[in-house]
Short mmCIF file of C-alpha atoms in Angstrom, two decimals:
data_model
loop_
_atom_site.label_atom_id
_atom_site.label_comp_id
_atom_site.label_asym_id
_atom_site.label_seq_id
_atom_site.Cartn_x
_atom_site.Cartn_y
_atom_site.Cartn_z
CA MET A 1 73.06 -17.09 -34.23
CA LYS A 2 76.26 -15.19 -35.11
CA VAL A 3 75.84 -13.19 -31.91
CA PHE A 4 75.49 -16.41 -29.95
CA ASP A 5 78.62 -17.86 -31.60
CA THR A 6 80.50 -14.71 -30.63
CA LEU A 7 79.37 -15.10 -27.03
CA VAL A 8 80.46 -18.75 -26.99
CA GLY A 9 83.86 -17.73 -28.34
CA PHE A 10 84.13 -14.99 -25.74
CA GLY A 11 83.26 -17.47 -22.98
CA TYR A 12 85.82 -19.97 -24.22
CA ASN A 13 88.58 -17.37 -24.43
CA LEU A 14 87.76 -16.02 -20.98
CA PHE A 15 87.95 -19.53 -19.55
CA ILE A 16 91.29 -20.26 -21.24
CA PHE A 17 92.66 -16.88 -20.13
CA LEU A 18 91.80 -17.72 -16.52
CA VAL A 19 93.34 -21.19 -16.84
CA ASP A 20 96.53 -19.64 -18.16
CA LYS A 21 96.70 -17.10 -15.36
CA LEU A 22 96.03 -19.68 -12.66
CA ILE A 23 98.25 -22.41 -14.07
CA TYR A 24 100.85 -21.93 -11.32
CA PHE A 25 98.35 -23.26 -8.78
CA VAL A 26 97.51 -26.32 -10.92
CA GLN A 27 100.80 -27.96 -9.95
CA PHE A 28 99.54 -28.48 -6.41
CA PHE A 29 96.81 -30.87 -7.62
CA GLY A 30 99.15 -33.84 -7.97
CA PRO A 31 102.31 -35.10 -9.71
CA LYS A 32 100.75 -35.15 -13.19
CA ALA A 33 99.59 -31.56 -12.82
CA LYS A 34 103.07 -30.54 -11.71
CA LEU A 35 104.62 -32.21 -14.74
CA PHE A 36 102.14 -30.38 -16.97
CA VAL A 37 103.09 -27.01 -15.47
CA GLU A 38 106.81 -27.74 -15.76
CA GLY A 39 106.30 -28.84 -19.36
CA GLN A 40 104.56 -25.59 -20.25
CA LYS A 41 107.60 -23.71 -18.94
CA GLN A 42 109.83 -25.60 -21.38
CA ILE A 43 107.97 -24.49 -24.52
CA PRO A 44 109.92 -21.22 -25.06
CA ALA A 45 113.21 -23.16 -25.10
CA ILE A 46 111.85 -25.55 -27.75
CA LEU A 47 110.68 -22.60 -29.85
CA ALA A 48 114.13 -21.05 -29.53
CA ASN A 49 115.64 -24.31 -30.80
CA ILE A 50 113.24 -24.29 -33.75
CA LYS A 51 114.16 -20.68 -34.54
CA THR A 52 117.87 -21.55 -34.56
CA TRP A 53 117.19 -24.62 -36.69
CA ARG A 54 115.25 -22.50 -39.22
CA GLU A 55 118.10 -20.04 -39.51
CA GLN A 56 120.45 -22.92 -40.26
CA ASN A 57 118.00 -24.77 -42.57
CA PRO A 58 116.01 -22.10 -44.41
CA ASP A 59 114.85 -24.45 -47.16
CA ARG A 60 113.52 -27.28 -44.97
CA GLU A 61 109.89 -27.75 -43.92
CA ILE A 62 108.29 -28.80 -40.64
CA ILE A 63 105.31 -31.11 -40.30
CA TRP A 64 103.57 -31.03 -36.93
CA PHE A 65 101.97 -34.09 -35.32
CA HIS A 66 99.81 -33.42 -32.25
CA CYS A 67 98.47 -36.11 -29.90
CA ALA A 68 96.53 -35.61 -26.69
CA SER A 69 98.26 -38.44 -24.86
CA LEU A 70 99.98 -41.80 -25.25
CA GLY A 71 96.99 -43.60 -26.77
CA GLU A 72 96.63 -40.97 -29.50
CA PHE A 73 100.38 -41.12 -30.10
CA GLU A 74 100.07 -44.84 -30.83
CA GLN A 75 97.33 -43.98 -33.33
CA GLY A 76 99.42 -41.30 -35.00
CA ARG A 77 102.68 -43.21 -34.85
CA PRO A 78 102.21 -45.36 -37.99
CA VAL A 79 101.52 -42.24 -40.05
CA LEU A 80 104.43 -40.31 -38.49
CA GLU A 81 106.86 -43.15 -39.10
CA ALA A 82 105.68 -43.77 -42.66
CA PHE A 83 105.92 -40.05 -43.40
CA ARG A 84 109.41 -39.88 -41.89
CA SER A 85 110.52 -42.84 -44.00
CA GLN A 86 109.28 -41.24 -47.21
CA ASN A 87 110.35 -37.66 -46.37
CA PRO A 88 113.72 -37.83 -44.58
CA ASN A 89 114.45 -34.15 -45.28
CA VAL A 90 111.31 -32.87 -43.56
CA SER A 91 111.61 -32.16 -39.84
CA ILE A 92 108.92 -33.34 -37.42
CA LEU A 93 107.48 -31.56 -34.41
CA LEU A 94 105.61 -33.81 -31.98
CA THR A 95 103.42 -32.27 -29.28
CA PHE A 96 101.34 -33.66 -26.44
CA PHE A 97 98.72 -32.19 -24.16
CA SER A 98 99.01 -34.78 -21.38
CA PRO A 99 102.04 -35.70 -19.27
CA SER A 100 101.19 -39.38 -19.68
CA GLY A 101 102.08 -39.02 -23.36
CA TYR A 102 104.93 -36.54 -23.16
CA GLU A 103 106.81 -38.11 -20.26
CA ILE A 104 106.92 -41.52 -21.93
CA ARG A 105 107.73 -40.30 -25.45
CA LYS A 106 109.78 -37.15 -24.80
CA ASN A 107 112.86 -38.91 -26.22
CA TYR A 108 111.12 -40.49 -29.21
CA PRO A 109 113.93 -40.66 -31.80
CA LEU A 110 111.91 -40.05 -35.00
CA ALA A 111 110.77 -36.55 -34.01
CA ASP A 112 113.16 -33.60 -34.27
CA PHE A 113 111.33 -31.47 -31.69
CA ILE A 114 109.05 -32.66 -28.87
CA CYS A 115 107.12 -30.50 -26.42
CA TYR A 116 103.76 -29.82 -24.80
CA LEU A 117 101.01 -28.02 -26.65
CA PRO A 118 100.77 -24.48 -25.25
CA ILE A 119 97.70 -23.40 -23.32
CA ASP A 120 95.21 -22.41 -26.03
CA THR A 121 95.10 -18.67 -25.49
CA LYS A 122 94.91 -16.58 -28.66
CA SER A 123 98.33 -14.98 -28.12
CA LYS A 124 100.14 -18.21 -27.23
CA ALA A 125 98.57 -20.17 -30.09
CA GLU A 126 99.45 -17.48 -32.64
CA HIS A 127 103.02 -17.17 -31.35
CA PHE A 128 103.56 -20.94 -31.35
CA VAL A 129 102.24 -21.38 -34.89
CA LYS A 130 104.22 -18.39 -36.16
CA MET A 131 107.47 -19.74 -34.71
CA VAL A 132 106.92 -23.31 -35.91
CA ASN A 133 105.37 -22.31 -39.24
CA PRO A 134 104.44 -25.88 -40.18
CA LYS A 135 103.57 -26.75 -43.75
CA ILE A 136 101.19 -29.46 -42.52
CA ALA A 137 99.67 -30.12 -39.09
CA VAL A 138 98.29 -33.59 -38.33
CA PHE A 139 95.98 -33.76 -35.31
CA VAL A 140 95.06 -37.20 -34.00
CA LYS A 141 91.57 -38.41 -33.09
CA TYR A 142 89.77 -35.60 -31.25
CA GLU A 143 92.02 -32.61 -30.69
CA PHE A 144 90.06 -29.43 -31.44
CA TRP A 145 91.72 -26.41 -29.83
CA PRO A 146 89.95 -23.32 -31.24
CA ASN A 147 92.72 -20.72 -31.09
CA THR A 148 95.39 -23.12 -32.29
CA ILE A 149 93.20 -24.19 -35.20
CA LYS A 150 92.44 -20.57 -36.13
CA ALA A 151 96.14 -19.70 -35.96
CA LEU A 152 96.97 -22.59 -38.30
CA ARG A 153 94.29 -21.47 -40.73
CA SER A 154 95.65 -17.90 -40.71
CA ASN A 155 99.13 -19.30 -41.30
CA ASP A 156 97.92 -21.21 -44.40
CA THR A 157 98.97 -24.47 -42.77
CA LYS A 158 97.21 -27.54 -44.15
CA LEU A 159 95.41 -29.04 -41.14
CA ILE A 160 94.59 -32.77 -41.29
CA GLY A 161 92.67 -34.88 -38.79
CA ILE A 162 93.42 -38.61 -38.62
CA SER A 163 91.66 -41.49 -36.83
CA VAL A 164 88.90 -39.00 -36.10
CA ILE A 165 85.81 -40.25 -34.32
CA LEU A 166 82.85 -37.99 -33.52
CA ARG A 167 79.59 -38.53 -31.66
CA GLU A 168 76.09 -37.17 -32.01
CA GLY A 169 76.09 -35.43 -28.64
CA GLN A 170 79.07 -33.22 -29.44
CA ALA A 171 78.66 -29.47 -29.89
CA PHE A 172 79.58 -29.64 -33.60
CA PHE A 173 76.18 -31.11 -34.37
CA LYS A 174 73.98 -28.98 -32.13
CA PRO A 175 71.87 -26.05 -33.41
CA TRP A 176 73.83 -23.75 -31.10
CA GLY A 177 77.25 -25.21 -32.04
CA GLY A 178 78.26 -22.83 -34.83
CA TYR A 179 81.44 -21.71 -33.06
CA PHE A 180 82.64 -25.31 -32.79
CA LYS A 181 81.31 -26.36 -36.19
CA GLU A 182 83.59 -23.75 -37.75
CA LEU A 183 86.57 -25.64 -36.33
CA LEU A 184 85.77 -28.73 -38.40
CA PHE A 185 85.58 -26.63 -41.56
CA SER A 186 89.09 -25.36 -40.82
CA PHE A 187 90.46 -28.85 -41.52
CA GLU A 188 91.70 -29.53 -45.02
CA HIS A 189 90.61 -33.14 -44.63
CA LEU A 190 89.38 -35.50 -41.94
CA PHE A 191 90.25 -39.19 -42.04
CA VAL A 192 87.52 -40.73 -39.93
CA GLN A 193 87.30 -44.11 -38.25
CA ASN A 194 83.77 -45.14 -39.15
CA THR A 195 80.67 -44.49 -41.23
CA ALA A 196 78.81 -43.16 -38.19
CA THR A 197 81.25 -40.24 -38.01
CA ALA A 198 80.93 -39.75 -41.76
CA GLY A 199 77.15 -39.60 -41.41
CA LEU A 200 77.42 -36.92 -38.73
CA LEU A 201 79.69 -34.84 -40.94
CA GLU A 202 77.15 -35.11 -43.75
CA THR A 203 74.47 -33.59 -41.48
CA ILE A 204 76.48 -30.34 -41.33
CA ASP A 205 77.43 -30.56 -45.03
CA TYR A 206 81.10 -31.26 -44.38
CA GLN A 207 82.38 -33.18 -47.41
CA SER A 208 86.18 -33.25 -47.08
CA TYR A 209 86.47 -36.59 -45.36
CA THR A 210 87.53 -40.17 -46.01
CA VAL A 211 86.42 -43.22 -44.06
CA ALA A 212 89.90 -44.68 -43.57
CA GLY A 213 89.53 -46.61 -40.32
CA ASP A 214 91.72 -46.61 -37.24
CA THR A 215 95.50 -46.40 -37.69
CA ARG A 216 96.00 -48.42 -34.50
CA PHE A 217 95.28 -51.57 -36.52
CA ASP A 218 98.35 -50.79 -38.64
CA ARG A 219 100.34 -50.06 -35.49
CA VAL A 220 99.63 -53.40 -33.83
CA LEU A 221 100.33 -55.33 -37.04
CA ASP A 222 103.67 -53.53 -37.30
CA ASN A 223 104.38 -54.40 -33.67
CA LEU A 224 103.57 -58.04 -34.38
CA ALA A 225 106.01 -58.09 -37.30
CA LYS A 226 108.82 -56.55 -35.23
CA ILE A 227 108.18 -58.22 -31.87
CA GLN A 228 111.22 -59.00 -29.74
CA PRO A 229 111.42 -61.27 -26.68
CA ILE A 230 111.51 -59.68 -23.22
CA ALA A 231 114.41 -60.58 -20.98
CA GLY A 232 113.60 -63.34 -18.52
CA MET A 233 109.99 -63.77 -19.56
CA ALA A 234 110.31 -67.16 -21.26
CA ASP A 235 111.86 -68.60 -18.11
CA PHE A 236 109.04 -67.19 -16.01
CA VAL A 237 106.16 -68.50 -18.10
CA LYS A 238 107.82 -71.84 -18.98
CA HIS A 239 105.10 -74.02 -20.55
CA ASP A 240 102.25 -72.85 -18.33
CA PRO A 241 99.10 -71.08 -19.58
CA VAL A 242 99.54 -67.32 -19.19
CA PHE A 243 97.08 -64.52 -18.48
CA VAL A 244 98.44 -61.07 -19.39
CA VAL A 245 96.65 -58.19 -17.69
CA GLY A 246 97.16 -54.85 -19.40
CA SER A 247 96.61 -51.41 -17.83
CA ALA A 248 95.13 -52.71 -14.59
CA TRP A 249 93.19 -50.34 -12.35
CA PRO A 250 92.14 -51.04 -8.74
CA GLU A 251 88.58 -51.77 -9.94
CA ASP A 252 89.94 -54.45 -12.29
CA MET A 253 92.06 -55.99 -9.56
CA GLN A 254 89.01 -56.49 -7.35
CA VAL A 255 88.01 -59.15 -9.87
CA LEU A 256 91.46 -60.31 -10.94
CA ILE A 257 92.97 -60.98 -7.53
CA PRO A 258 90.38 -63.58 -6.46
CA PHE A 259 90.39 -65.01 -10.00
CA ALA A 260 94.17 -65.49 -9.91
CA LEU A 261 94.10 -66.99 -6.42
CA SER A 262 91.49 -69.52 -7.54
CA HIS A 263 93.49 -70.50 -10.65
CA PRO A 264 96.97 -71.40 -9.35
CA GLN A 265 97.75 -73.42 -12.49
CA ILE A 266 97.85 -70.19 -14.56
CA LYS A 267 100.71 -67.70 -14.63
CA PHE A 268 99.69 -64.03 -14.45
CA ILE A 269 101.66 -61.08 -15.82
CA ILE A 270 100.10 -57.82 -14.60
CA ALA A 271 100.96 -54.40 -16.01
CA PRO A 272 99.37 -51.66 -13.85
CA HIS A 273 97.96 -48.58 -15.55
CA GLU A 274 99.94 -46.33 -13.20
CA LEU A 275 103.06 -47.16 -11.24
CA HIS A 276 101.96 -46.25 -7.71
CA GLU A 277 104.45 -47.93 -5.40
CA THR A 278 102.04 -48.37 -2.47
CA GLN A 279 99.38 -49.88 -4.71
CA ILE A 280 101.82 -52.28 -6.35
CA LYS A 281 103.13 -53.41 -2.96
CA THR A 282 99.56 -54.11 -1.83
CA TRP A 283 98.78 -56.18 -4.94
CA ALA A 284 102.10 -58.02 -4.65
CA LYS A 285 101.38 -58.95 -1.04
CA GLU A 286 97.85 -60.20 -1.78
CA LEU A 287 99.05 -62.29 -4.72
CA SER A 288 102.48 -63.34 -3.36
CA ALA A 289 103.78 -61.76 -6.57
CA ILE A 290 107.25 -60.77 -7.66
CA LYS A 291 108.07 -57.42 -9.28
CA TYR A 292 109.86 -57.25 -12.61
CA SER A 293 112.18 -54.41 -11.56
CA ASP A 294 113.63 -56.60 -8.80
CA PHE A 295 114.73 -59.33 -11.21
CA LYS A 296 114.85 -57.98 -14.76
CA ASP A 297 118.63 -58.34 -14.97
CA LYS A 298 118.67 -61.81 -13.47
CA LYS A 299 116.67 -65.04 -13.60
CA LEU A 300 113.09 -64.57 -12.45
CA PRO A 301 112.29 -66.83 -9.47
CA GLU A 302 109.44 -69.32 -9.41
CA ALA A 303 106.13 -67.52 -8.84
CA GLN A 304 102.57 -67.49 -10.11
CA VAL A 305 102.25 -63.73 -10.54
CA LEU A 306 104.65 -61.18 -12.01
CA ILE A 307 103.89 -57.46 -11.70
CA ILE A 308 105.46 -55.27 -14.37
CA ASP A 309 106.56 -52.10 -12.58
CA SER A 310 108.32 -50.71 -15.66
CA ILE A 311 107.00 -48.59 -18.53
CA GLY A 312 106.84 -49.52 -22.20
CA LEU A 313 106.62 -53.33 -22.11
CA LEU A 314 102.90 -53.98 -22.39
CA SER A 315 102.49 -54.26 -26.17
CA SER A 316 105.30 -56.85 -26.22
CA LEU A 317 104.03 -58.76 -23.18
CA TYR A 318 100.98 -60.01 -25.07
CA GLN A 319 103.22 -62.31 -27.13
CA TYR A 320 103.35 -64.57 -24.05
CA ALA A 321 99.59 -64.54 -23.50
CA HIS A 322 97.12 -67.36 -23.88
CA PHE A 323 94.45 -65.08 -22.41
CA ALA A 324 94.26 -61.33 -21.85
CA PHE A 325 92.42 -58.98 -19.55
CA VAL A 326 92.47 -55.29 -20.54
CA GLY A 327 91.78 -52.78 -17.81
CA GLY A 328 89.92 -49.51 -17.50
CA SER A 329 86.42 -50.53 -18.46
CA PHE A 330 85.20 -50.81 -14.86
CA GLY A 331 86.28 -47.19 -14.42
CA LYS A 332 87.20 -44.34 -16.77
CA GLY A 333 87.22 -46.30 -20.01
CA LEU A 334 88.70 -49.32 -21.78
CA HIS A 335 92.36 -49.26 -22.74
CA ASN A 336 93.92 -50.55 -25.95
CA ILE A 337 92.62 -54.06 -26.66
CA LEU A 338 94.10 -54.25 -30.17
CA GLU A 339 97.58 -54.84 -28.72
CA ALA A 340 96.21 -58.11 -27.36
CA ALA A 341 93.90 -58.92 -30.26
CA VAL A 342 96.72 -59.05 -32.81
CA PHE A 343 98.11 -62.08 -30.96
CA GLY A 344 94.85 -63.99 -31.35
CA VAL A 345 93.93 -64.52 -27.70
CA PRO A 346 90.57 -64.37 -25.89
CA ILE A 347 90.14 -60.95 -24.29
CA PHE A 348 88.19 -60.00 -21.17
CA PHE A 349 87.32 -56.56 -19.80
CA GLY A 350 84.77 -54.86 -17.55
CA ASP A 351 81.24 -54.42 -18.86
CA ARG A 352 80.72 -50.78 -17.93
CA ARG A 353 82.69 -48.43 -20.19
CA TYR A 354 83.60 -50.06 -23.45
CA HIS A 355 80.65 -48.97 -25.61
CA LYS A 356 82.44 -45.97 -27.16
CA PHE A 357 85.19 -48.21 -28.50
CA GLU A 358 84.34 -49.55 -31.96
CA GLU A 359 87.12 -52.14 -31.86
CA ALA A 360 85.71 -53.59 -28.63
CA LYS A 361 82.26 -53.98 -30.16
CA GLY A 362 83.78 -55.53 -33.28
CA LEU A 363 85.76 -58.06 -31.26
CA ILE A 364 82.70 -58.93 -29.19
CA ASP A 365 80.72 -59.53 -32.39
CA SER A 366 83.57 -61.73 -33.62
CA LYS A 367 83.36 -63.74 -30.36
CA VAL A 368 86.93 -62.81 -29.46
CA ALA A 369 86.24 -60.45 -26.55
CA SER A 370 83.95 -60.83 -23.54
CA PRO A 371 82.79 -58.01 -21.26
CA ILE A 372 82.31 -59.31 -17.73
CA LYS A 373 80.27 -57.78 -14.91
CA ASP A 374 81.79 -59.61 -11.94
CA LEU A 375 83.96 -62.51 -10.77
CA SER A 376 81.32 -65.21 -11.23
CA GLU A 377 80.66 -64.25 -14.84
CA PHE A 378 84.41 -64.04 -15.48
CA VAL A 379 84.90 -67.59 -14.17
CA GLU A 380 81.88 -68.92 -16.08
CA ILE A 381 83.02 -67.56 -19.46
CA PHE A 382 86.65 -68.55 -18.89
CA GLU A 383 85.78 -72.11 -17.87
CA GLY A 384 83.68 -72.43 -21.04
CA LEU A 385 86.70 -71.95 -23.31
CA ASP A 386 87.61 -75.30 -24.84
CA LEU A 387 90.22 -76.08 -27.50
CA GLU A 388 87.79 -75.55 -30.37
CA LYS A 389 86.76 -72.14 -29.08
CA LEU A 390 90.37 -71.09 -28.56
CA LYS A 391 91.19 -72.11 -32.14
CA SER A 392 88.19 -70.16 -33.41
CA VAL A 393 89.17 -67.08 -31.38
CA LYS A 394 92.70 -67.12 -32.78
CA LYS A 395 91.48 -67.07 -36.38
CA ALA A 396 88.65 -64.59 -35.81
CA SER A 397 90.88 -62.17 -33.93
CA LYS A 398 93.62 -62.10 -36.55
CA ASP A 399 91.07 -61.86 -39.38
CA PHE A 400 89.37 -58.91 -37.67
CA VAL A 401 92.59 -56.94 -37.15
CA LYS A 402 93.79 -57.59 -40.69
CA SER A 403 90.43 -56.61 -42.21
CA GLN A 404 90.55 -53.22 -40.47
CA SER A 405 94.10 -52.31 -41.49
CA GLY A 406 95.24 -49.95 -44.23
CA ALA A 407 94.38 -46.49 -42.86
CA THR A 408 98.03 -45.43 -42.77
CA TYR A 409 98.51 -46.07 -46.50
CA THR A 410 95.38 -44.05 -47.34
CA ILE A 411 96.55 -41.09 -45.25
CA ILE A 412 100.13 -41.14 -46.52
CA LYS A 413 98.89 -41.11 -50.14
CA PHE A 414 96.92 -37.96 -49.35
CA LEU A 415 99.83 -36.24 -47.54
CA ALA A 416 102.12 -36.94 -50.50
CA LYS A 417 99.89 -34.75 -52.68
CA ILE A 418 99.97 -31.69 -50.42
#
């Protein structure tokens, strides 16, 4: 089996080597790919800044937070911010793998250094870790880069996984998965989301874990406590019922457009998943909608539908919702429904790809969320919501979110001891 593990490692490193050598050509696969390539080019400058900072601050430590993308950042954010509050003299490095995380949070004020994670070749991983020399590295949810993890272990960095969720089909739990299993044992501790993940870790005799839950529950509760009004939104919604649509994909809009047109008494606020100008213009034409960017500095005109063509507003938009539809589940996968749930509103989403999301299943069981397969089912469930059901949803939703909170405190207590 050791020979097989060696072969797997060789295959992985060969693949990553080829990716690194061919990365120049990746930029021609679209705007996101180009941003990724440009971001990789910026890493040496960030490392040079860290080197200068170390020379000027020889007694200060760095803690490294790594998130794949924006969703993982929101999971890691409560821990990062709590750690920053309690350790103001420790500097923070924040890295992303995806442009959709980096581009939105590249100016995040509570991190001292922000950059992309380098391509996971052995030489680049070792150089990056050596230059950063973090005391602690906190990886969020499911980031398992073999060479980076091995470099951290060799550097005696304490590696922590938070909001981790694992599944039976992953290589860690296969008879042939020794190479990947070793990665889990490189973590000082794993804070996992659920008992199912804990059970899987027990099957490979990994004991250094805590079932802490999902830090996103803490994040949305914090957002609720600090919520601020959005300019012009109160005038737009007036006293009408409001449907907020978060992270809408074209597949979602195939249901939502006819639903909105058949419910003219309801105001709709739609936040697309991606800001494609042509797509937004098409939706705006079909719905006779106005765009937020055209009126955000002035009074919003009378309209039924408002399309949010700006980044960073979604989590605050749900404060105006009486109902919510969260996108992605008809396609690649459901987006963050907790941002809506914390406001105690009924939530709808597609019925195809939500099963991997524990919070979705929990909210369905609590009769807060409803997966829908098509327009007719959407209308049927919506029309069945009376005042009693809405009151029940509000209580059940808030109770569910509150009952799942507290992961951040558990993790911060552990970090304080390292």
